[in-house]
Coordinates of N, CA and C and ligand atoms in Angstrom, one line a residue:
M205 N 120.3 -17.5 -9.3 CA 120.7 -18.9 -9.2 C 120.2 -19.7 -10.4
K206 N 121.1 -20.3 -11.2 CA 120.6 -21.0 -12.4 C 120.0 -22.3 -12.0
K207 N 119.0 -22.8 -12.8 CA 118.4 -24.1 -12.5 C 119.4 -25.1 -13.0
P208 N 119.4 -26.3 -12.4 CA 120.3 -27.4 -12.9 C 119.9 -27.7 -14.3
L209 N 120.9 -28.0 -15.1 CA 120.8 -28.2 -16.5 C 121.1 -29.7 -16.8
I210 N 120.1 -30.4 -17.4 CA 120.4 -31.8 -17.7 C 120.3 -31.9 -19.3
I211 N 121.4 -32.4 -19.9 CA 121.4 -32.4 -21.3 C 121.5 -33.9 -21.8
A212 N 120.5 -34.3 -22.6 CA 120.5 -35.7 -23.1 C 121.2 -35.7 -24.4
N213 N 122.4 -36.3 -24.4 CA 123.2 -36.4 -25.7 C 123.0 -37.8 -26.3
W214 N 122.1 -37.8 -27.3 CA 121.7 -39.0 -27.9 C 122.8 -39.6 -28.8
K215 N 123.8 -38.8 -29.2 CA 124.8 -39.3 -30.1 C 124.1 -39.7 -31.4
A216 N 124.6 -40.8 -32.1 CA 124.0 -41.2 -33.3 C 122.9 -42.3 -33.0
N217 N 121.9 -41.9 -32.2 CA 120.8 -42.7 -31.8 C 119.6 -41.9 -31.8
P218 N 118.3 -42.5 -31.9 CA 118.1 -43.9 -32.2 C 118.1 -44.1 -33.7
A219 N 117.6 -45.2 -34.2 CA 117.8 -45.6 -35.6 C 116.8 -44.8 -36.5
S220 N 115.6 -44.4 -36.0 CA 114.7 -43.8 -37.0 C 114.0 -42.6 -36.4
S221 N 113.4 -41.8 -37.2 CA 112.7 -40.6 -36.8 C 111.5 -41.0 -35.9
Q222 N 110.8 -42.1 -36.2 CA 109.7 -42.5 -35.3 C 110.2 -42.8 -33.9
D223 N 111.4 -43.5 -33.8 CA 111.9 -43.9 -32.5 C 112.3 -42.6 -31.8
A224 N 112.9 -41.7 -32.5 CA 113.3 -40.4 -31.9 C 112.1 -39.6 -31.3
I225 N 111.1 -39.6 -32.1 CA 109.9 -38.8 -31.7 C 109.3 -39.5 -30.4
L226 N 109.2 -40.8 -30.5 CA 108.7 -41.6 -29.3 C 109.5 -41.3 -28.0
L227 N 110.8 -41.4 -28.2 CA 111.7 -41.2 -27.1 C 111.5 -39.7 -26.5
A228 N 111.5 -38.8 -27.4 CA 111.3 -37.4 -26.9 C 110.0 -37.2 -26.3
K229 N 108.9 -37.8 -26.8 CA 107.6 -37.6 -26.2 C 107.5 -38.3 -24.8
R230 N 108.1 -39.4 -24.7 CA 108.1 -40.1 -23.4 C 108.9 -39.2 -22.3
I231 N 110.0 -38.6 -22.8 CA 110.7 -37.8 -21.8 C 109.9 -36.6 -21.5
E232 N 109.4 -35.9 -22.5 CA 108.6 -34.7 -22.3 C 107.4 -35.0 -21.3
S233 N 106.7 -36.1 -21.5 CA 105.5 -36.3 -20.6 C 106.0 -36.6 -19.2
G234 N 107.1 -37.3 -19.1 CA 107.7 -37.7 -17.8 C 108.1 -36.5 -17.0
I235 N 108.6 -35.5 -17.6 CA 109.2 -34.4 -16.8 C 108.3 -33.2 -16.8
S236 N 107.1 -33.3 -17.4 CA 106.3 -32.1 -17.6 C 105.9 -31.3 -16.3
K237 N 105.9 -32.0 -15.2 CA 105.6 -31.2 -14.0 C 106.8 -30.7 -13.2
L238 N 107.9 -31.0 -13.7 CA 109.1 -30.5 -13.0 C 109.6 -29.2 -13.4
R239 N 109.5 -28.2 -12.5 CA 109.8 -26.8 -12.9 C 111.2 -26.3 -12.6
N240 N 111.8 -27.1 -11.7 CA 113.1 -26.5 -11.2 C 114.3 -27.2 -11.8
V241 N 114.1 -27.8 -13.0 CA 115.3 -28.4 -13.8 C 115.1 -27.9 -15.2
K242 N 116.2 -27.6 -15.9 CA 116.1 -27.3 -17.3 C 116.6 -28.6 -18.1
V243 N 115.8 -29.1 -19.0 CA 116.2 -30.3 -19.7 C 116.3 -30.1 -21.2
V244 N 117.5 -30.4 -21.7 CA 117.7 -30.2 -23.1 C 117.9 -31.6 -23.8
V245 N 117.2 -31.8 -25.0 CA 117.5 -33.0 -25.7 C 118.3 -32.6 -26.9
A246 N 119.4 -33.4 -27.2 CA 120.3 -33.2 -28.3 C 120.3 -34.4 -29.2
P247 N 119.4 -34.5 -30.1 CA 119.3 -35.6 -31.0 C 120.2 -35.4 -32.2
P248 N 120.4 -36.4 -33.1 CA 121.1 -36.2 -34.3 C 120.4 -35.1 -35.1
Y249 N 121.2 -34.4 -36.0 CA 120.6 -33.3 -36.8 C 119.3 -33.7 -37.4
L250 N 119.3 -34.9 -38.0 CA 118.1 -35.4 -38.8 C 116.8 -35.3 -38.0
F251 N 116.9 -35.5 -36.7 CA 115.7 -35.6 -35.9 C 115.3 -34.3 -35.2
L252 N 116.1 -33.3 -35.4 CA 115.8 -32.0 -34.7 C 114.5 -31.4 -35.2
L253 N 114.2 -31.4 -36.5 CA 113.0 -30.8 -37.0 C 111.8 -31.5 -36.5
P254 N 111.6 -32.8 -36.8 CA 110.4 -33.5 -36.3 C 110.2 -33.4 -34.8
I255 N 111.3 -33.4 -34.0 CA 111.1 -33.2 -32.6 C 110.7 -31.8 -32.2
S256 N 111.3 -30.9 -32.9 CA 111.0 -29.4 -32.6 C 109.5 -29.1 -32.7
R257 N 108.8 -29.9 -33.5 CA 107.4 -29.6 -33.7 C 106.4 -29.8 -32.5
F258 N 106.9 -30.6 -31.6 CA 105.9 -30.8 -30.5 C 106.5 -30.5 -29.1
L259 N 107.8 -30.1 -29.0 CA 108.4 -29.8 -27.7 C 107.7 -28.6 -27.1
K260 N 107.3 -28.8 -25.8 CA 106.8 -27.6 -25.0 C 107.7 -27.3 -23.9
I261 N 108.2 -28.3 -23.2 CA 109.0 -28.1 -22.0 C 110.5 -28.3 -22.3
L262 N 110.8 -29.4 -23.0 CA 112.1 -29.7 -23.3 C 112.7 -28.6 -24.2
K263 N 114.0 -28.4 -24.0 CA 114.7 -27.4 -24.9 C 115.5 -28.2 -25.9
L264 N 115.7 -27.6 -27.1 CA 116.3 -28.3 -28.2 C 117.8 -28.0 -28.2
G265 N 118.6 -29.1 -28.3 CA 120.1 -28.9 -28.4 C 120.6 -29.6 -29.7
A266 N 121.7 -29.2 -30.2 CA 122.4 -29.9 -31.3 C 123.7 -30.4 -30.7
Q267 N 124.2 -31.4 -31.4 CA 125.5 -32.0 -31.0 C 126.7 -31.4 -31.7
N268 N 126.5 -30.5 -32.6 CA 127.6 -29.9 -33.3 C 127.0 -28.7 -34.1
V269 N 127.9 -27.9 -34.6 CA 127.5 -26.7 -35.4 C 128.7 -26.4 -36.3
F270 N 128.4 -25.7 -37.4 CA 129.5 -25.1 -38.2 C 129.5 -23.6 -37.9
W271 N 130.7 -23.0 -37.9 CA 130.8 -21.6 -37.4 C 130.4 -20.6 -38.5
E272 N 130.4 -21.0 -39.8 CA 130.1 -20.0 -40.8 C 128.6 -19.9 -40.9
D273 N 128.1 -18.9 -41.7 CA 126.7 -18.6 -41.8 C 126.0 -19.6 -42.8
I274 N 126.2 -19.3 -44.1 CA 125.7 -20.2 -45.1 C 126.8 -20.3 -46.2
G275 N 126.8 -21.3 -47.1 CA 127.7 -21.2 -48.1 C 128.3 -22.6 -48.4
P276 N 129.5 -22.6 -49.1 CA 130.0 -23.9 -49.6 C 130.8 -24.7 -48.6
F277 N 130.0 -25.3 -47.7 CA 130.6 -26.1 -46.6 C 130.0 -27.5 -46.6
T278 N 130.3 -28.3 -47.5 CA 129.7 -29.6 -47.7 C 129.6 -30.4 -46.4
G279 N 128.4 -30.9 -46.1 CA 128.2 -31.8 -45.0 C 128.0 -31.0 -43.6
E280 N 128.1 -29.7 -43.7 CA 128.0 -29.0 -42.4 C 126.6 -28.4 -42.2
V281 N 126.3 -28.0 -41.0 CA 125.0 -27.4 -40.6 C 125.4 -26.1 -39.8
S282 N 125.0 -25.0 -40.2 CA 125.5 -23.8 -39.6 C 124.6 -23.3 -38.4
W283 N 125.1 -22.4 -37.6 CA 124.4 -21.9 -36.5 C 123.1 -21.2 -37.0
R284 N 123.1 -20.6 -38.2 CA 121.9 -19.9 -38.6 C 120.8 -21.0 -38.9
Q285 N 121.2 -22.1 -39.5 CA 120.2 -23.1 -39.8 C 119.6 -23.7 -38.5
L286 N 120.5 -23.9 -37.5 CA 120.0 -24.5 -36.3 C 119.1 -23.5 -35.6
K287 N 119.4 -22.2 -35.7 CA 118.5 -21.2 -35.1 C 117.1 -21.2 -35.6
T288 N 117.0 -21.5 -37.0 CA 115.7 -21.4 -37.6 C 114.7 -22.5 -37.1
I289 N 115.2 -23.5 -36.5 CA 114.3 -24.5 -35.9 C 114.3 -24.5 -34.4
G290 N 114.8 -23.5 -33.8 CA 114.7 -23.3 -32.4 C 115.7 -24.0 -31.5
V291 N 116.9 -24.3 -32.1 CA 117.9 -24.9 -31.3 C 118.5 -23.8 -30.4
G292 N 118.7 -24.0 -29.1 CA 119.2 -23.0 -28.2 C 120.5 -23.4 -27.6
Y293 N 120.9 -24.7 -27.6 CA 122.1 -25.1 -27.0 C 122.9 -26.0 -28.0
V294 N 124.2 -25.9 -28.0 CA 125.0 -26.7 -28.9 C 126.2 -27.3 -28.1
I295 N 126.3 -28.7 -28.1 CA 127.4 -29.3 -27.5 C 128.7 -29.1 -28.4
V296 N 129.7 -28.6 -27.8 CA 130.9 -28.3 -28.6 C 132.2 -29.0 -28.0
G297 N 133.0 -29.6 -28.9 CA 134.2 -30.2 -28.4 C 134.1 -31.5 -27.7
H298 N 133.1 -32.3 -28.0 CA 132.9 -33.6 -27.4 C 134.1 -34.5 -27.7
S299 N 134.6 -35.3 -26.8 CA 135.8 -36.1 -27.1 C 135.6 -37.0 -28.2
E300 N 134.3 -37.5 -28.5 CA 134.1 -38.4 -29.6 C 134.4 -37.7 -31.0
R301 N 134.1 -36.4 -31.0 CA 134.3 -35.6 -32.2 C 135.8 -35.4 -32.4
K302 N 136.5 -35.2 -31.3 CA 138.0 -35.0 -31.4 C 138.6 -36.3 -31.9
I303 N 138.1 -37.4 -31.4 CA 138.7 -38.7 -31.8 C 138.3 -39.1 -33.3
Y304 N 137.1 -39.1 -33.6 CA 136.6 -39.6 -34.9 C 136.7 -38.6 -36.0
L305 N 136.5 -37.3 -35.6 CA 136.5 -36.3 -36.7 C 137.7 -35.4 -36.6
K306 N 138.6 -35.7 -35.7 CA 139.8 -34.9 -35.6 C 139.5 -33.4 -35.4
E307 N 138.5 -33.1 -34.6 CA 138.2 -31.7 -34.3 C 139.3 -31.1 -33.5
T308 N 139.7 -30.0 -33.8 CA 140.9 -29.3 -33.2 C 140.4 -28.2 -32.2
D309 N 141.3 -27.8 -31.3 CA 141.0 -26.7 -30.4 C 140.6 -25.4 -31.2
E310 N 141.2 -25.2 -32.3 CA 140.9 -24.0 -33.1 C 139.5 -24.1 -33.7
M311 N 139.1 -25.3 -34.1 CA 137.7 -25.4 -34.6 C 136.7 -25.2 -33.5
I312 N 137.1 -25.7 -32.3 CA 136.2 -25.6 -31.1 C 136.1 -24.1 -30.8
R313 N 137.2 -23.4 -30.8 CA 137.1 -21.9 -30.5 C 136.2 -21.2 -31.5
K314 N 136.3 -21.5 -32.8 CA 135.5 -20.8 -33.8 C 134.0 -21.1 -33.5
K315 N 133.7 -22.4 -33.1 CA 132.3 -22.7 -32.9 C 131.8 -22.0 -31.7
V316 N 132.6 -22.0 -30.6 CA 132.1 -21.3 -29.4 C 131.9 -19.8 -29.7
N317 N 132.8 -19.2 -30.4 CA 132.7 -17.8 -30.7 C 131.4 -17.5 -31.5
A318 N 131.2 -18.3 -32.6 CA 130.1 -18.1 -33.5 C 128.8 -18.3 -32.7
L319 N 128.7 -19.3 -31.8 CA 127.5 -19.5 -31.1 C 127.2 -18.3 -30.2
F320 N 128.1 -17.8 -29.5 CA 127.9 -16.6 -28.6 C 127.5 -15.4 -29.5
E321 N 128.2 -15.2 -30.6 CA 127.9 -14.0 -31.4 C 126.5 -14.0 -31.9
H322 N 125.9 -15.2 -32.0 CA 124.5 -15.3 -32.6 C 123.5 -15.8 -31.6
G323 N 123.8 -15.8 -30.3 CA 122.8 -16.0 -29.3 C 122.5 -17.4 -29.0
L324 N 123.4 -18.3 -29.3 CA 123.1 -19.7 -28.9 C 124.1 -20.0 -27.7
V325 N 123.7 -21.0 -26.9 CA 124.5 -21.4 -25.7 C 125.5 -22.5 -26.1
P326 N 126.8 -22.3 -26.0 CA 127.7 -23.4 -26.2 C 127.8 -24.3 -24.9
V327 N 127.8 -25.6 -25.1 CA 128.1 -26.5 -24.0 C 129.5 -27.0 -24.3
L328 N 130.4 -26.4 -23.7 CA 131.8 -26.7 -24.0 C 132.3 -27.9 -23.2
C329 N 132.7 -29.0 -23.9 CA 133.2 -30.2 -23.2 C 134.7 -30.1 -23.0
V330 N 135.1 -30.3 -21.8 CA 136.6 -30.4 -21.6 C 136.8 -31.7 -20.7
G331 N 138.0 -32.2 -20.8 CA 138.3 -33.4 -20.0 C 139.5 -34.1 -20.5
E332 N 140.2 -34.8 -19.7 CA 141.4 -35.5 -20.0 C 141.1 -36.9 -20.6
N333 N 142.0 -37.4 -21.4 CA 141.8 -38.8 -22.0 C 142.2 -39.8 -20.9
K334 N 143.2 -39.6 -20.2 CA 143.5 -40.5 -19.1 C 143.9 -39.7 -17.8
R335 N 143.8 -40.4 -16.7 CA 144.1 -39.8 -15.5 C 145.2 -40.6 -14.8
E336 N 146.3 -39.9 -14.4 CA 147.3 -40.5 -13.5 C 147.4 -39.7 -12.3
G337 N 147.1 -40.3 -11.1 CA 147.1 -39.6 -9.9 C 145.8 -38.8 -9.7
S338 N 145.8 -38.0 -8.6 CA 144.5 -37.5 -8.3 C 144.3 -36.0 -8.8
D339 N 145.4 -35.4 -9.2 CA 145.3 -34.0 -9.7 C 144.5 -33.9 -11.0
I340 N 143.8 -32.8 -11.1 CA 143.1 -32.5 -12.4 C 144.2 -32.2 -13.4
P341 N 144.3 -33.0 -14.5 CA 145.4 -32.8 -15.5 C 145.3 -31.4 -16.1
E342 N 146.5 -30.8 -16.4 CA 146.6 -29.5 -16.9 C 145.9 -29.3 -18.3
I343 N 145.8 -30.4 -19.0 CA 145.2 -30.4 -20.3 C 143.7 -29.8 -20.2
V344 N 143.1 -30.0 -19.1 CA 141.7 -29.4 -19.0 C 141.8 -27.9 -19.0
G345 N 142.8 -27.3 -18.4 CA 142.9 -25.9 -18.4 C 143.3 -25.4 -19.8
I346 N 144.2 -26.2 -20.4 CA 144.6 -25.8 -21.8 C 143.5 -25.8 -22.8
Q347 N 142.6 -26.8 -22.6 CA 141.4 -26.9 -23.5 C 140.6 -25.7 -23.3
L348 N 140.4 -25.3 -22.1 CA 139.5 -24.1 -21.8 C 140.1 -22.9 -22.3
K349 N 141.4 -22.7 -22.1 CA 142.0 -21.4 -22.6 C 142.0 -21.4 -24.1
N350 N 142.2 -22.5 -24.8 CA 142.2 -22.5 -26.2 C 140.8 -22.2 -26.8
A351 N 139.8 -22.8 -26.1 CA 138.4 -22.6 -26.6 C 137.9 -21.2 -26.4
L352 N 138.4 -20.6 -25.4 CA 137.8 -19.3 -25.0 C 138.7 -18.1 -25.3
R353 N 139.8 -18.4 -26.0 CA 140.7 -17.3 -26.4 C 140.0 -16.2 -27.2
G354 N 140.2 -15.0 -26.7 CA 139.7 -13.8 -27.5 C 138.2 -13.6 -27.3
L355 N 137.5 -14.4 -26.5 CA 136.1 -14.3 -26.4 C 135.7 -13.0 -25.6
K356 N 134.6 -12.4 -26.0 CA 134.2 -11.2 -25.2 C 133.7 -11.6 -23.8
K357 N 134.1 -10.8 -22.8 CA 133.8 -11.2 -21.5 C 132.3 -11.2 -21.2
K358 N 131.6 -10.3 -21.9 CA 130.1 -10.2 -21.7 C 129.4 -11.6 -22.0
Y359 N 130.0 -12.4 -22.8 CA 129.3 -13.7 -23.1 C 129.5 -14.7 -22.0
I360 N 130.5 -14.6 -21.2 CA 130.9 -15.7 -20.3 C 129.8 -16.1 -19.4
E361 N 129.0 -15.2 -18.9 CA 127.9 -15.6 -18.0 C 126.9 -16.6 -18.6
H362 N 126.9 -16.8 -19.9 CA 126.0 -17.7 -20.5 C 126.7 -19.1 -20.8
L363 N 128.0 -19.1 -20.6 CA 128.7 -20.3 -20.9 C 128.3 -21.5 -20.0
V364 N 128.2 -22.7 -20.7 CA 128.1 -24.0 -19.9 C 129.4 -24.8 -20.2
V365 N 130.1 -25.2 -19.2 CA 131.2 -26.1 -19.3 C 130.9 -27.5 -18.8
A366 N 131.1 -28.5 -19.6 CA 130.8 -29.8 -19.2 C 132.2 -30.5 -19.0
Y367 N 132.4 -30.9 -17.7 CA 133.6 -31.6 -17.4 C 133.4 -33.1 -17.7
E368 N 134.0 -33.6 -18.7 CA 133.7 -35.0 -19.1 C 134.9 -35.7 -19.6
P369 N 135.7 -36.3 -18.7 CA 136.9 -37.1 -19.1 C 136.5 -38.2 -20.0
L370 N 137.3 -38.5 -21.0 CA 137.0 -39.6 -21.9 C 136.9 -40.9 -21.2
W371 N 137.7 -41.2 -20.2 CA 137.7 -42.5 -19.5 C 136.5 -42.7 -18.7
A372 N 135.6 -41.7 -18.5 CA 134.4 -41.8 -17.7 C 133.2 -42.1 -18.6
I373 N 133.3 -42.0 -19.9 CA 132.2 -42.2 -20.8 C 131.8 -43.6 -20.9
S374 N 130.5 -43.9 -20.7 CA 130.1 -45.3 -20.5 C 130.4 -46.3 -21.6
T375 N 130.6 -45.8 -22.8 CA 130.9 -46.7 -23.9 C 132.4 -47.0 -24.1
V376 N 133.2 -46.3 -23.3 CA 134.7 -46.6 -23.4 C 135.0 -47.8 -22.5
P377 N 135.7 -48.8 -23.1 CA 136.0 -50.0 -22.3 C 136.6 -49.6 -20.9
G378 N 136.1 -50.3 -19.9 CA 136.7 -50.0 -18.5 C 136.2 -48.7 -17.9
A379 N 135.2 -48.1 -18.5 CA 134.7 -46.8 -18.1 C 134.2 -46.8 -16.6
H380 N 134.4 -45.8 -15.9 CA 133.7 -45.6 -14.6 C 133.6 -44.1 -14.3
P381 N 132.5 -43.8 -13.6 CA 132.3 -42.4 -13.4 C 133.4 -41.8 -12.5
V382 N 133.6 -40.5 -12.7 CA 134.5 -39.8 -11.8 C 134.0 -39.8 -10.4
K383 N 134.8 -39.9 -9.4 CA 134.3 -39.8 -8.0 C 133.8 -38.4 -7.7
A384 N 132.8 -38.4 -6.9 CA 132.1 -37.1 -6.6 C 133.1 -36.0 -6.1
D385 N 134.1 -36.5 -5.3 CA 135.0 -35.4 -4.7 C 136.0 -35.0 -5.8
D386 N 136.3 -35.9 -6.8 CA 137.1 -35.5 -7.9 C 136.4 -34.5 -8.8
V387 N 135.1 -34.7 -8.9 CA 134.3 -33.8 -9.7 C 134.3 -32.5 -9.1
F388 N 134.2 -32.5 -7.7 CA 134.2 -31.2 -7.0 C 135.5 -30.5 -7.3
R389 N 136.6 -31.2 -7.2 CA 137.9 -30.5 -7.4 C 138.1 -30.1 -8.9
A390 N 137.5 -30.8 -9.8 CA 137.5 -30.4 -11.2 C 136.8 -29.1 -11.4
G391 N 135.6 -29.0 -10.7 CA 134.8 -27.8 -10.7 C 135.6 -26.6 -10.2
L392 N 136.3 -26.8 -9.1 CA 137.2 -25.7 -8.6 C 138.3 -25.3 -9.5
Y393 N 138.9 -26.3 -10.1 CA 140.0 -26.0 -11.1 C 139.5 -25.2 -12.3
I394 N 138.3 -25.7 -12.8 CA 137.8 -25.0 -14.0 C 137.4 -23.5 -13.6
R395 N 136.8 -23.4 -12.5 CA 136.5 -22.0 -12.0 C 137.7 -21.1 -11.9
R396 N 138.8 -21.7 -11.4 CA 140.0 -21.0 -11.2 C 140.6 -20.5 -12.6
I397 N 140.6 -21.4 -13.5 CA 141.1 -21.0 -14.9 C 140.2 -19.9 -15.4
L398 N 138.9 -20.1 -15.3 CA 138.0 -19.1 -15.8 C 138.2 -17.7 -15.1
T399 N 138.4 -17.8 -13.8 CA 138.7 -16.5 -13.1 C 139.9 -15.8 -13.6
G400 N 141.0 -16.6 -13.9 CA 142.2 -16.1 -14.5 C 142.0 -15.4 -15.8
L401 N 141.0 -16.0 -16.6 CA 140.8 -15.5 -17.9 C 139.8 -14.2 -17.9
F402 N 138.8 -14.3 -17.1 CA 137.7 -13.3 -17.2 C 137.4 -12.6 -15.9
G403 N 138.1 -12.9 -14.8 CA 137.8 -12.3 -13.6 C 136.7 -13.1 -12.8
E404 N 136.7 -12.8 -11.5 CA 135.9 -13.6 -10.5 C 134.4 -13.5 -10.8
D405 N 134.0 -12.3 -11.1 CA 132.5 -12.1 -11.2 C 132.0 -12.9 -12.4
A406 N 132.6 -12.7 -13.6 CA 132.2 -13.4 -14.8 C 132.3 -14.9 -14.6
A407 N 133.4 -15.4 -14.0 CA 133.7 -16.8 -13.8 C 132.6 -17.5 -12.9
S408 N 132.2 -16.7 -11.9 CA 131.3 -17.3 -10.9 C 129.9 -17.6 -11.6
K409 N 129.6 -17.0 -12.7 CA 128.3 -17.2 -13.4 C 128.3 -18.4 -14.3
V410 N 129.4 -18.9 -14.7 CA 129.5 -20.0 -15.6 C 128.9 -21.3 -15.0
Q411 N 128.1 -22.0 -15.8 CA 127.4 -23.2 -15.2 C 128.3 -24.4 -15.6
I412 N 128.8 -25.0 -14.5 CA 129.7 -26.2 -14.7 C 128.9 -27.5 -14.5
I413 N 128.9 -28.4 -15.5 CA 128.1 -29.6 -15.3 C 129.1 -30.8 -15.5
Y414 N 128.6 -32.0 -15.1 CA 129.5 -33.1 -15.2 C 128.9 -34.2 -16.2
G415 N 129.8 -34.8 -17.0 CA 129.3 -35.9 -17.9 C 130.2 -37.1 -17.8
G416 N 129.7 -38.3 -17.9 CA 130.4 -39.5 -17.9 C 129.8 -40.5 -17.0
S417 N 129.1 -41.5 -17.6 CA 128.4 -42.6 -16.9 C 127.4 -42.1 -15.8
V418 N 126.7 -41.0 -16.1 CA 125.8 -40.5 -15.2 C 124.5 -41.3 -15.3
R419 N 124.0 -41.7 -14.1 CA 122.8 -42.6 -14.0 C 121.9 -42.0 -13.0
K420 N 120.7 -42.6 -12.9 CA 119.7 -42.0 -11.9 C 120.2 -42.2 -10.5
D421 N 121.0 -43.2 -10.2 CA 121.4 -43.4 -8.9 C 122.8 -42.8 -8.5
N422 N 123.4 -42.1 -9.5 CA 124.7 -41.4 -9.0 C 124.6 -39.9 -9.3
V423 N 123.5 -39.5 -10.0 CA 123.4 -38.0 -10.4 C 123.4 -37.1 -9.1
G424 N 122.7 -37.6 -8.1 CA 122.5 -36.8 -6.9 C 123.9 -36.5 -6.3
A425 N 124.8 -37.4 -6.3 CA 126.1 -37.2 -5.7 C 126.9 -36.2 -6.5
F426 N 126.8 -36.2 -7.8 CA 127.5 -35.2 -8.6 C 127.0 -33.7 -8.3
L427 N 125.7 -33.6 -8.0 CA 125.2 -32.3 -7.7 C 125.5 -31.9 -6.2
N428 N 125.2 -32.9 -5.3 CA 125.3 -32.6 -3.9 C 126.8 -32.4 -3.5
E429 N 127.5 -33.5 -3.7 CA 128.9 -33.5 -3.2 C 129.9 -32.9 -4.3
G430 N 129.6 -33.1 -5.5 CA 130.4 -32.6 -6.6 C 130.1 -31.2 -6.9
K431 N 129.0 -30.6 -6.4 CA 128.7 -29.2 -6.6 C 128.5 -28.8 -8.1
M432 N 128.1 -29.8 -8.9 CA 127.9 -29.5 -10.3 C 126.5 -29.0 -10.4
V433 N 126.2 -28.1 -11.4 CA 124.9 -27.6 -11.6 C 124.3 -28.2 -12.8
G434 N 124.4 -29.5 -12.9 CA 123.8 -30.2 -14.0 C 124.6 -31.4 -14.5
A435 N 124.1 -32.0 -15.6 CA 124.8 -33.2 -16.1 C 124.6 -33.4 -17.6
L436 N 125.6 -33.9 -18.2 CA 125.5 -34.3 -19.7 C 125.4 -35.8 -19.7
V437 N 124.3 -36.3 -20.2 CA 124.0 -37.7 -20.1 C 123.9 -38.4 -21.4
G438 N 124.7 -39.4 -21.7 CA 124.6 -40.1 -22.9 C 123.7 -41.3 -22.8
G439 N 124.3 -42.5 -22.5 CA 123.6 -43.8 -22.5 C 122.3 -43.7 -21.8
A440 N 122.2 -43.2 -20.6 CA 121.0 -43.2 -19.8 C 119.9 -42.3 -20.4
S441 N 120.2 -41.5 -21.3 CA 119.2 -40.6 -21.9 C 118.4 -41.3 -23.0
L442 N 118.9 -42.5 -23.4 CA 118.2 -43.3 -24.4 C 117.1 -44.2 -23.8
N443 N 117.1 -44.3 -22.5 CA 116.1 -45.1 -21.9 C 115.2 -44.1 -21.2
P444 N 114.0 -43.9 -21.7 CA 113.1 -42.8 -21.2 C 112.8 -43.0 -19.7
D445 N 112.5 -44.2 -19.2 CA 112.2 -44.4 -17.8 C 113.4 -44.0 -16.9
E446 N 114.5 -44.5 -17.3 CA 115.7 -44.2 -16.5 C 116.0 -42.6 -16.6
F447 N 115.9 -42.1 -17.7 CA 116.2 -40.6 -17.9 C 115.2 -39.8 -17.1
V448 N 113.9 -40.1 -17.1 CA 112.9 -39.3 -16.4 C 113.2 -39.5 -14.9
E449 N 113.6 -40.7 -14.4 CA 113.9 -40.8 -13.0 C 115.1 -40.0 -12.7
L450 N 116.1 -40.0 -13.6 CA 117.3 -39.2 -13.3 C 116.9 -37.7 -13.2
V451 N 116.1 -37.2 -14.0 CA 115.7 -35.8 -14.0 C 114.9 -35.5 -12.7
R452 N 114.0 -36.5 -12.3 CA 113.3 -36.4 -11.0 C 114.3 -36.3 -9.8
E453 N 115.3 -37.1 -9.9 CA 116.3 -37.1 -8.8 C 116.9 -35.7 -8.7
V454 N 117.2 -35.1 -9.9 CA 117.9 -33.8 -9.9 C 116.9 -32.8 -9.3
S455 N 115.6 -32.9 -9.6 CA 114.6 -31.9 -9.2 C 114.5 -32.0 -7.6
R456 N 114.9 -33.1 -7.0 CA 114.8 -33.2 -5.6 C 116.0 -32.7 -4.9
V457 N 117.1 -32.5 -5.7 CA 118.3 -32.0 -5.1 C 118.3 -30.4 -5.1
R458 N 118.6 -29.9 -3.9 CA 118.7 -28.4 -3.9 C 120.1 -28.0 -4.2
V459 N 120.2 -27.2 -5.2 CA 121.6 -26.8 -5.6 C 121.9 -25.4 -5.0
Ligands
PGA694 P1 127.6 -41.5 -21.1 O1 128.0 -40.4 -22.2 O2 126.6 -40.9 -20.2 O3 127.0 -42.7 -21.9 O4 128.8 -41.8 -20.4 C1 128.1 -39.1 -21.9 C2 128.6 -38.3 -23.1 O5 129.4 -38.9 -23.9 O6 128.2 -37.2 -23.3

């Protein structure tokens, strides 16, 4: 049974290296006694190295990666470079990258593949931009199929899928979290697509987490009723008190 996974996605925050170190230290000391939750911090690239120097419990994550090794790729940071400083998890396919950087399904597929080939864990974000009606939109399945096309089955047990619809992200105007029972149905849908691709055994091992306006007072419902095995947390991960409380709440939930 995998431990619940909570990933702090700091996006382009905070403003300075000092602030990033302070934030990471406060989170690290707040969660130091909690053994039944895995917590990953994903700061901007710039802050990965200073933070990596003192982390003992928190795991290090990146918000992006380039799929090639080293070479003429201006502005990119490769999986190899991330590995040298101890990054173990990489968020891939976040909706903000698709919107602002025009990241395509093919780029996402290359990133997922490169991460698996080199022993890093992709946190693959999927989710619709808008929702009409209560069915999980087909685009979620299409995103999954495109991202995982041609992937070796042996890797699948390490995959993390984050169900994160754009309309649920706290900074989007009018945002609201997905209802726990809709999160539950999204989990079933994602598992069904994965089963079709890789078979029931491999699909059952994939860790499915939820992201979008997760807070300390709603995270319990996503795990309990939504049957998610973790959360991707943006805004609430920038407030160390709130984030530590959120992780404590998760540690109280039996998954
Ligand atoms: P939010 O962001 O928790 O602020 O909604 C989540 C994310 O975008 O990963």
